[in-house]
mmCIF file of C-alpha atoms in Angstrom:
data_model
loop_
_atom_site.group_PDB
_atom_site.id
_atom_site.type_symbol
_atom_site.label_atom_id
_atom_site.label_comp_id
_atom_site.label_asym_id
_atom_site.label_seq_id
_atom_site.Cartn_x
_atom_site.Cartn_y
_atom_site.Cartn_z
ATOM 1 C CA UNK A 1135 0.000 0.000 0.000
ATOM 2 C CA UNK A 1136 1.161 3.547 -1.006
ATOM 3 C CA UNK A 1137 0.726 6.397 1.639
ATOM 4 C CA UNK A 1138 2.828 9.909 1.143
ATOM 5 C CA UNK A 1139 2.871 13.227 3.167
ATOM 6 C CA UNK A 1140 4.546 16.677 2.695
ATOM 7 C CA UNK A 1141 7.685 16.508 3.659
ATOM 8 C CA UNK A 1142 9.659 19.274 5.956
ATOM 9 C CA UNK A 1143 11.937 19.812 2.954
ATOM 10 C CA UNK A 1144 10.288 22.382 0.614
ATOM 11 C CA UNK A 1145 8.480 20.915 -2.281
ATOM 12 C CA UNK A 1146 8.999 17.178 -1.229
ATOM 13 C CA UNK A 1147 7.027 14.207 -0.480
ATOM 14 C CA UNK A 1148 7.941 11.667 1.658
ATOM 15 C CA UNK A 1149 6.200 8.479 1.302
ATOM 16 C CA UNK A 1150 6.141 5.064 2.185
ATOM 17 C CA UNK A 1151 5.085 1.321 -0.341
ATOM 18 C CA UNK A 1152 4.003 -1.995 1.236
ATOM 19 C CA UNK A 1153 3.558 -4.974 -0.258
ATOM 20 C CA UNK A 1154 -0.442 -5.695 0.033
ATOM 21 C CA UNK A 1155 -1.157 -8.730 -2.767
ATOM 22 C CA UNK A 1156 -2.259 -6.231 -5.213
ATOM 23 C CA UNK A 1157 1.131 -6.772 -7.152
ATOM 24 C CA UNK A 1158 2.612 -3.281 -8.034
ATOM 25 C CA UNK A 1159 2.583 -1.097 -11.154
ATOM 26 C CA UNK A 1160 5.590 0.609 -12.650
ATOM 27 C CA UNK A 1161 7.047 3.514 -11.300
ATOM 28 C CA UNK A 1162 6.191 6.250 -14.583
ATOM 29 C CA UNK A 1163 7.934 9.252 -15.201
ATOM 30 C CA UNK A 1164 7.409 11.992 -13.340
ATOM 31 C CA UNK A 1165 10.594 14.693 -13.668
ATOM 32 C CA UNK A 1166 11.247 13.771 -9.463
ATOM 33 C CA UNK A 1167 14.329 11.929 -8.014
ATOM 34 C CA UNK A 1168 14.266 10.467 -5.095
ATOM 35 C CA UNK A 1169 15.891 8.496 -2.233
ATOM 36 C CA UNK A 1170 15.074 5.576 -1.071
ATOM 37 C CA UNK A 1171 15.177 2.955 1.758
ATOM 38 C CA UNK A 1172 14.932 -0.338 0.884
ATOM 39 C CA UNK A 1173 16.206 -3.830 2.699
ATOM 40 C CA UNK A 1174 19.312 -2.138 4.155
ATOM 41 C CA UNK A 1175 19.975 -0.434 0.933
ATOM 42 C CA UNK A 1176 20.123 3.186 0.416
ATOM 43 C CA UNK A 1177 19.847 4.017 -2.758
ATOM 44 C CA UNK A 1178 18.861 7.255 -4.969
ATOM 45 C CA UNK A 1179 16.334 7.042 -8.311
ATOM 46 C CA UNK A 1180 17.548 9.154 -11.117
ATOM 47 C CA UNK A 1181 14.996 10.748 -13.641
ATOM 48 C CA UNK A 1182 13.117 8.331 -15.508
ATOM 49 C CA UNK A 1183 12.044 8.184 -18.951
ATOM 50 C CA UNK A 1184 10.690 5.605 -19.201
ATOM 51 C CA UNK A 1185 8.762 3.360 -16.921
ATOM 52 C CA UNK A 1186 10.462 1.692 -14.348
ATOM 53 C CA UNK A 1187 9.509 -1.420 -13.048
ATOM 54 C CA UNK A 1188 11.511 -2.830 -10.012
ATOM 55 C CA UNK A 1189 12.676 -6.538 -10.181
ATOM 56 C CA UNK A 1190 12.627 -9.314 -7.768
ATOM 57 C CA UNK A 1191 9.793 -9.637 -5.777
ATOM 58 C CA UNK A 1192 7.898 -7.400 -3.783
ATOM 59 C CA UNK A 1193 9.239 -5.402 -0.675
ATOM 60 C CA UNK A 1194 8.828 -2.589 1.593
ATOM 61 C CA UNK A 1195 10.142 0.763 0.812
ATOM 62 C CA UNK A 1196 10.228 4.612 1.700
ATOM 63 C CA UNK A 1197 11.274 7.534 0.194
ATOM 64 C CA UNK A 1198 11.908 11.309 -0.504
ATOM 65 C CA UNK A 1199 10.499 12.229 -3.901
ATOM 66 C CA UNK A 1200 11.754 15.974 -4.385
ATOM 67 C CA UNK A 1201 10.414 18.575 -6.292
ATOM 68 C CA UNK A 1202 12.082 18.357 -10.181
ATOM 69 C CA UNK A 1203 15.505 19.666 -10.675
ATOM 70 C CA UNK A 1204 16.292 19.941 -6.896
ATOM 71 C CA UNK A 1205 18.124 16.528 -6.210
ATOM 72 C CA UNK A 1206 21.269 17.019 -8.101
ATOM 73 C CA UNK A 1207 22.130 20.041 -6.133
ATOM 74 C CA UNK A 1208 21.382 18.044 -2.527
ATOM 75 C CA UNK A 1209 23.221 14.947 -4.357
ATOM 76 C CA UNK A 1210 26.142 16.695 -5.954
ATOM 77 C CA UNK A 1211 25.839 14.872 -9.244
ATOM 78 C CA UNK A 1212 24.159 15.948 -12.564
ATOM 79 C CA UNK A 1213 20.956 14.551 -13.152
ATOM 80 C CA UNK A 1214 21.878 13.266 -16.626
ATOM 81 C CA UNK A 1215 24.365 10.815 -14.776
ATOM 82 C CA UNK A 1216 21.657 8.911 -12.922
ATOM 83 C CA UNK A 1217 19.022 9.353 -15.890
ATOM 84 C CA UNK A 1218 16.629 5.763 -15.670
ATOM 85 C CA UNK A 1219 19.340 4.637 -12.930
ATOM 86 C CA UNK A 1220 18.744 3.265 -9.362
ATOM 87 C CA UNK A 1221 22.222 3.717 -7.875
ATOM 88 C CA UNK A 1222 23.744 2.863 -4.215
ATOM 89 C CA UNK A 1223 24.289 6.214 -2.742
ATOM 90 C CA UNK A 1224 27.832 4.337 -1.852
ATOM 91 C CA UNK A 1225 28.645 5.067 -5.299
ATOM 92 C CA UNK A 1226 28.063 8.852 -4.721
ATOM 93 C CA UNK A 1227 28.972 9.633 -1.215
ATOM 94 C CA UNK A 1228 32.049 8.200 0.738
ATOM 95 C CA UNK A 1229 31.217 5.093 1.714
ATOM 96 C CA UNK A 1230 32.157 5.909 5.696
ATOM 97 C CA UNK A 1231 29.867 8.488 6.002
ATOM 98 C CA UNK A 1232 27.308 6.014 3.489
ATOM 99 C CA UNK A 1233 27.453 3.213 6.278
ATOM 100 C CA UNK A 1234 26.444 5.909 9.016
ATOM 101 C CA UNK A 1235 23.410 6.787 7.374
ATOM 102 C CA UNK A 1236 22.267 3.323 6.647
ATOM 103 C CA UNK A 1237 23.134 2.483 10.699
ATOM 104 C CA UNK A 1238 20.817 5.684 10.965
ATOM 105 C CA UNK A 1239 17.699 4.951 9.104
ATOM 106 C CA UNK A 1240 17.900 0.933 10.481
ATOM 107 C CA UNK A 1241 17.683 2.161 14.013
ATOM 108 C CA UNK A 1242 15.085 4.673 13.946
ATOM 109 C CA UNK A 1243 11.474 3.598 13.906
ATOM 110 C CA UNK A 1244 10.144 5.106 10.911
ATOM 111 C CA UNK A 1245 12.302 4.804 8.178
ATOM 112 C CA UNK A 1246 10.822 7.688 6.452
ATOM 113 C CA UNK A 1247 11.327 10.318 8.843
ATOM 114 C CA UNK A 1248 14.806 8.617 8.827
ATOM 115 C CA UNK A 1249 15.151 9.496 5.253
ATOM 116 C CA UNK A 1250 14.141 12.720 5.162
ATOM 117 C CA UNK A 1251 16.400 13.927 8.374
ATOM 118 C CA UNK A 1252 19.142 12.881 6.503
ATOM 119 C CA UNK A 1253 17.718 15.146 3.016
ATOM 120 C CA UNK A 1254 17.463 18.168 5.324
ATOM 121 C CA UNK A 1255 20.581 17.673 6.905
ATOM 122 C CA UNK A 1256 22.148 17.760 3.167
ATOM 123 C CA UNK A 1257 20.308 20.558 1.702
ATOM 124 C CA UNK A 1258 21.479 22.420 5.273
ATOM 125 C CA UNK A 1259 25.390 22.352 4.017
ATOM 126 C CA UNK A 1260 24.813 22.576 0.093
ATOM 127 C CA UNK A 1261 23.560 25.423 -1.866
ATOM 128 C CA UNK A 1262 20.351 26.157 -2.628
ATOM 129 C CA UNK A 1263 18.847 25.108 -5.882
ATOM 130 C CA UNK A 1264 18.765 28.229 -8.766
ATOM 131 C CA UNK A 1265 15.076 29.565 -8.115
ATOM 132 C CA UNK A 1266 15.036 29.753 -12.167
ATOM 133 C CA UNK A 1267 14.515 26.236 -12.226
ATOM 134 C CA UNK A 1268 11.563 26.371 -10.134
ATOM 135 C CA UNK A 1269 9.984 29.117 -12.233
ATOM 136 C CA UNK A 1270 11.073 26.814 -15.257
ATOM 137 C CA UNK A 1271 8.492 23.662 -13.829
ATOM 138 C CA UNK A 1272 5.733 26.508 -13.293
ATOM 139 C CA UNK A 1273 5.576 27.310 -16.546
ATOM 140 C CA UNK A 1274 6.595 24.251 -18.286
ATOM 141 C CA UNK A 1275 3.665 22.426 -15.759
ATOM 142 C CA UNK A 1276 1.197 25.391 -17.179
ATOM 143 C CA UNK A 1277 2.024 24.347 -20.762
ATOM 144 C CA UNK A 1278 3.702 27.056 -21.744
ATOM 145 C CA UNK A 1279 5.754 26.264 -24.823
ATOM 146 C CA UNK A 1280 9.768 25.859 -24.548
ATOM 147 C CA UNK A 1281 10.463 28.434 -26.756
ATOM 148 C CA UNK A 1282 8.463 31.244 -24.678
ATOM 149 C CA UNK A 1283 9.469 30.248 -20.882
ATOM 150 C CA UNK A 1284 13.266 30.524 -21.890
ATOM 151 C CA UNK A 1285 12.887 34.029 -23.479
ATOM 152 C CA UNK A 1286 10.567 34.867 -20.306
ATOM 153 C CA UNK A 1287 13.526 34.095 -18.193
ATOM 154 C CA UNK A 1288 15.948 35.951 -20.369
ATOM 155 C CA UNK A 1289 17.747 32.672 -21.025
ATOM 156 C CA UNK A 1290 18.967 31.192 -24.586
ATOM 157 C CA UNK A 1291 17.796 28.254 -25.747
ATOM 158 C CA UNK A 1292 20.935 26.185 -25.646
ATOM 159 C CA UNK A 1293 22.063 27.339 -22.254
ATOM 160 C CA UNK A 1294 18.333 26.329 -21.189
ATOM 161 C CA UNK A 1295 18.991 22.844 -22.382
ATOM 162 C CA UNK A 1296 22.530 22.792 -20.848
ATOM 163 C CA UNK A 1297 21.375 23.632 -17.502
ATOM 164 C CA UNK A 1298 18.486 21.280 -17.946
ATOM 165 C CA UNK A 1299 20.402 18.132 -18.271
ATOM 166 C CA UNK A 1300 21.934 18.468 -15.033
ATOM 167 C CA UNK A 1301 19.054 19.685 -12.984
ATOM 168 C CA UNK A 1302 16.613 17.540 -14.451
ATOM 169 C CA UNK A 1303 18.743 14.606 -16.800
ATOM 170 C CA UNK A 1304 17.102 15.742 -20.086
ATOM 171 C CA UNK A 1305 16.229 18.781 -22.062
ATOM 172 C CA UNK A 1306 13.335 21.058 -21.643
ATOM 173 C CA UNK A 1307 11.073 19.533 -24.249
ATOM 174 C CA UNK A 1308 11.067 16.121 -22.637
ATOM 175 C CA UNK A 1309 10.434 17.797 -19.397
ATOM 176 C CA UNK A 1310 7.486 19.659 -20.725
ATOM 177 C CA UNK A 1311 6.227 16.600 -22.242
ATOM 178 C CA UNK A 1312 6.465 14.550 -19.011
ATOM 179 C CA UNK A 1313 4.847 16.968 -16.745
ATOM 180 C CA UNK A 1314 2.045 17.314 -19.278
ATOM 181 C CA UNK A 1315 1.603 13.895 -18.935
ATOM 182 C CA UNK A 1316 1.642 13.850 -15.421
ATOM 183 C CA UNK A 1317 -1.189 16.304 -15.917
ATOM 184 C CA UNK A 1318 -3.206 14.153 -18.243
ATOM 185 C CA UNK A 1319 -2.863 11.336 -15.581
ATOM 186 C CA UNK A 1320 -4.142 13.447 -12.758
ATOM 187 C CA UNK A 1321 -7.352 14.420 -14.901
ATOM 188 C CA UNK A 1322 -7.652 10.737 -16.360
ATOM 189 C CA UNK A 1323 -7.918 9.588 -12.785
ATOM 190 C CA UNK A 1324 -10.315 12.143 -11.742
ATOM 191 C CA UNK A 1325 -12.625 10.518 -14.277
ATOM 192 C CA UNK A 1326 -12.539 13.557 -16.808
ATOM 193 C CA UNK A 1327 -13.260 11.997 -20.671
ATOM 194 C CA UNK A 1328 -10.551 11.045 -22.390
ATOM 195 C CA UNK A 1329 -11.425 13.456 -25.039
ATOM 196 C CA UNK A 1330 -11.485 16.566 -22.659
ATOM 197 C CA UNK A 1331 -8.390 15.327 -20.521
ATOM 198 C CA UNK A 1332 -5.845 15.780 -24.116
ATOM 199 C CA UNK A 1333 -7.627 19.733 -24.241
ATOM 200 C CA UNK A 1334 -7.156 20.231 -20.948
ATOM 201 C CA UNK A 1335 -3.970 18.978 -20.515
ATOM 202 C CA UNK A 1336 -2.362 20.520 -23.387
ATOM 203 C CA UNK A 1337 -2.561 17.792 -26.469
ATOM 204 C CA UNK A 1338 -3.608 18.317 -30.104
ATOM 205 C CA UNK A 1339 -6.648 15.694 -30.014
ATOM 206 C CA UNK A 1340 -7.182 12.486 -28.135
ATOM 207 C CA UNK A 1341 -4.738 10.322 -30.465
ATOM 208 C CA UNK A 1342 -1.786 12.829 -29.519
ATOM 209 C CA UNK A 1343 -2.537 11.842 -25.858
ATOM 210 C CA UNK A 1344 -2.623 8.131 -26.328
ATOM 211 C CA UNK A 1345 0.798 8.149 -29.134
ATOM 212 C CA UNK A 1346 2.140 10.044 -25.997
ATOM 213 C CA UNK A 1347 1.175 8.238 -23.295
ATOM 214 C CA UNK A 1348 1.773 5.219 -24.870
ATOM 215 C CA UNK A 1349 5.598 5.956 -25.846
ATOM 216 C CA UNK A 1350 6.081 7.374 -22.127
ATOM 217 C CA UNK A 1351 4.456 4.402 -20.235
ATOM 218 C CA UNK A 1352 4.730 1.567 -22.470
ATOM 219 C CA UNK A 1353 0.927 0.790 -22.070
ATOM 220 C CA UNK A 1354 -2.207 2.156 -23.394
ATOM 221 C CA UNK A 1355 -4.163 5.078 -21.238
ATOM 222 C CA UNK A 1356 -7.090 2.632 -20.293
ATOM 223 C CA UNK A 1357 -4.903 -0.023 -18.909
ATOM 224 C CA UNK A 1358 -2.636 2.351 -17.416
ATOM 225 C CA UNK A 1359 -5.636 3.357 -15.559
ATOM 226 C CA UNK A 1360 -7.121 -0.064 -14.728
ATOM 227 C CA UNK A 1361 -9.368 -0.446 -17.294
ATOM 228 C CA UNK A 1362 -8.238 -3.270 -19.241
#
């Protein structure tokens, strides 16, 4: 079972996935990162883009999802390095001060709360993420095209991209394109018509939102959903 809450860190979630029978769908792309507790491993999920679907079989986990293009700053690592990656946070951090943490989050009682100490004791002693960025989801998330946001930020097109792939792991089009989705899924769920959903959510027609959806899930909108 799947349960979240706002976390203390600006922007984030934290949250927290059982196993309940129910089997588990895959993790879709979102423009988040996160870090995550799992089984004694601590471990950080890179941008996806793609859907994700963990192997093995089913466990516990928690995590801090943060709000897109903040991670990489906290982590110290571009974004495009850990693009579709899960990756030990051994491989990032010294591995002393790795095997601390992990001591950390096994003793406490709530794993979460573990997890998210240890994200606001790192964004305490790194620098704060450029607020540009944070304007840059705003608009992207209110459809607003590419083009437009980066001359309303007084920002070239290629330096927008640069900066992109390390805050985020792509460029700005693919982050427009899976926050739109993101936005489609939200109104999808809310049981808005298919048809209204792709003018709502920014989409040509109804086939643009199912090519889309399709080639950023892997699976068709109604089976996404549930509905076969």
């Amino acid at each position: 079972m799947y349960r979240e809450r706002s976390s203390r860190l600006t922007g984030a979630v934290v949250w927290t996935n059982t196993p309940d029978g129910a089997g588990g769908g895959p993790v879709l792309p979102d423009g988040c990162m996160d870090l995550l507790w799992s089984e004694g491993r601590l471990l950080v999920a890179g941008p996806d883009t793609r859907p994700y679907v963990p192997g093995g079989p089913p466990r516990s986990w928690a995590g801090v999802r943060f709000f897109p293009g903040t991670a990489p700053a906290l982590l110290g690592v571009p974004a495009h390095e850990l693009r579709d990656l899960r990756v030990d946070v051994a491989d990032l951090w010294p591995a002393a001060r790795v095997r601390r943490l992990r001591e950390r989050v096994e003793a406490a009682p709530d794993p979460a709360t573990a997890l998210e100490d240890i994200a606001l004791d790192q964004e305490a002693r790194t620098t704060a993420p450029d607020p540009l960025l944070h304007r840059l989801v705003e608009r992207l998330d209110q459809g607003r095209p590419v083009s437009a946001t980066a001359a309303e930020l007084g920002i070239g097109t290629r330096t927008l991209h640069r900066r992109c792939l390390d805050a985020f792991g792509y460029g700005p089009k693919t982050l427009a394109r899976i926050l739109r989705l993101q936005r489609a899924l939200a109104l999808a769920r809310s049981g808005t018509p298919y048809a209204e959903t792709a003018v709502r959510a920014g989409y040509a027609d109804q086939p643009h939102l199912a090519r889309e959806v399709r080639e950023l899930t892997g699976m068709p909108l109604g089976r996404l959903l549930g509905g076969g």
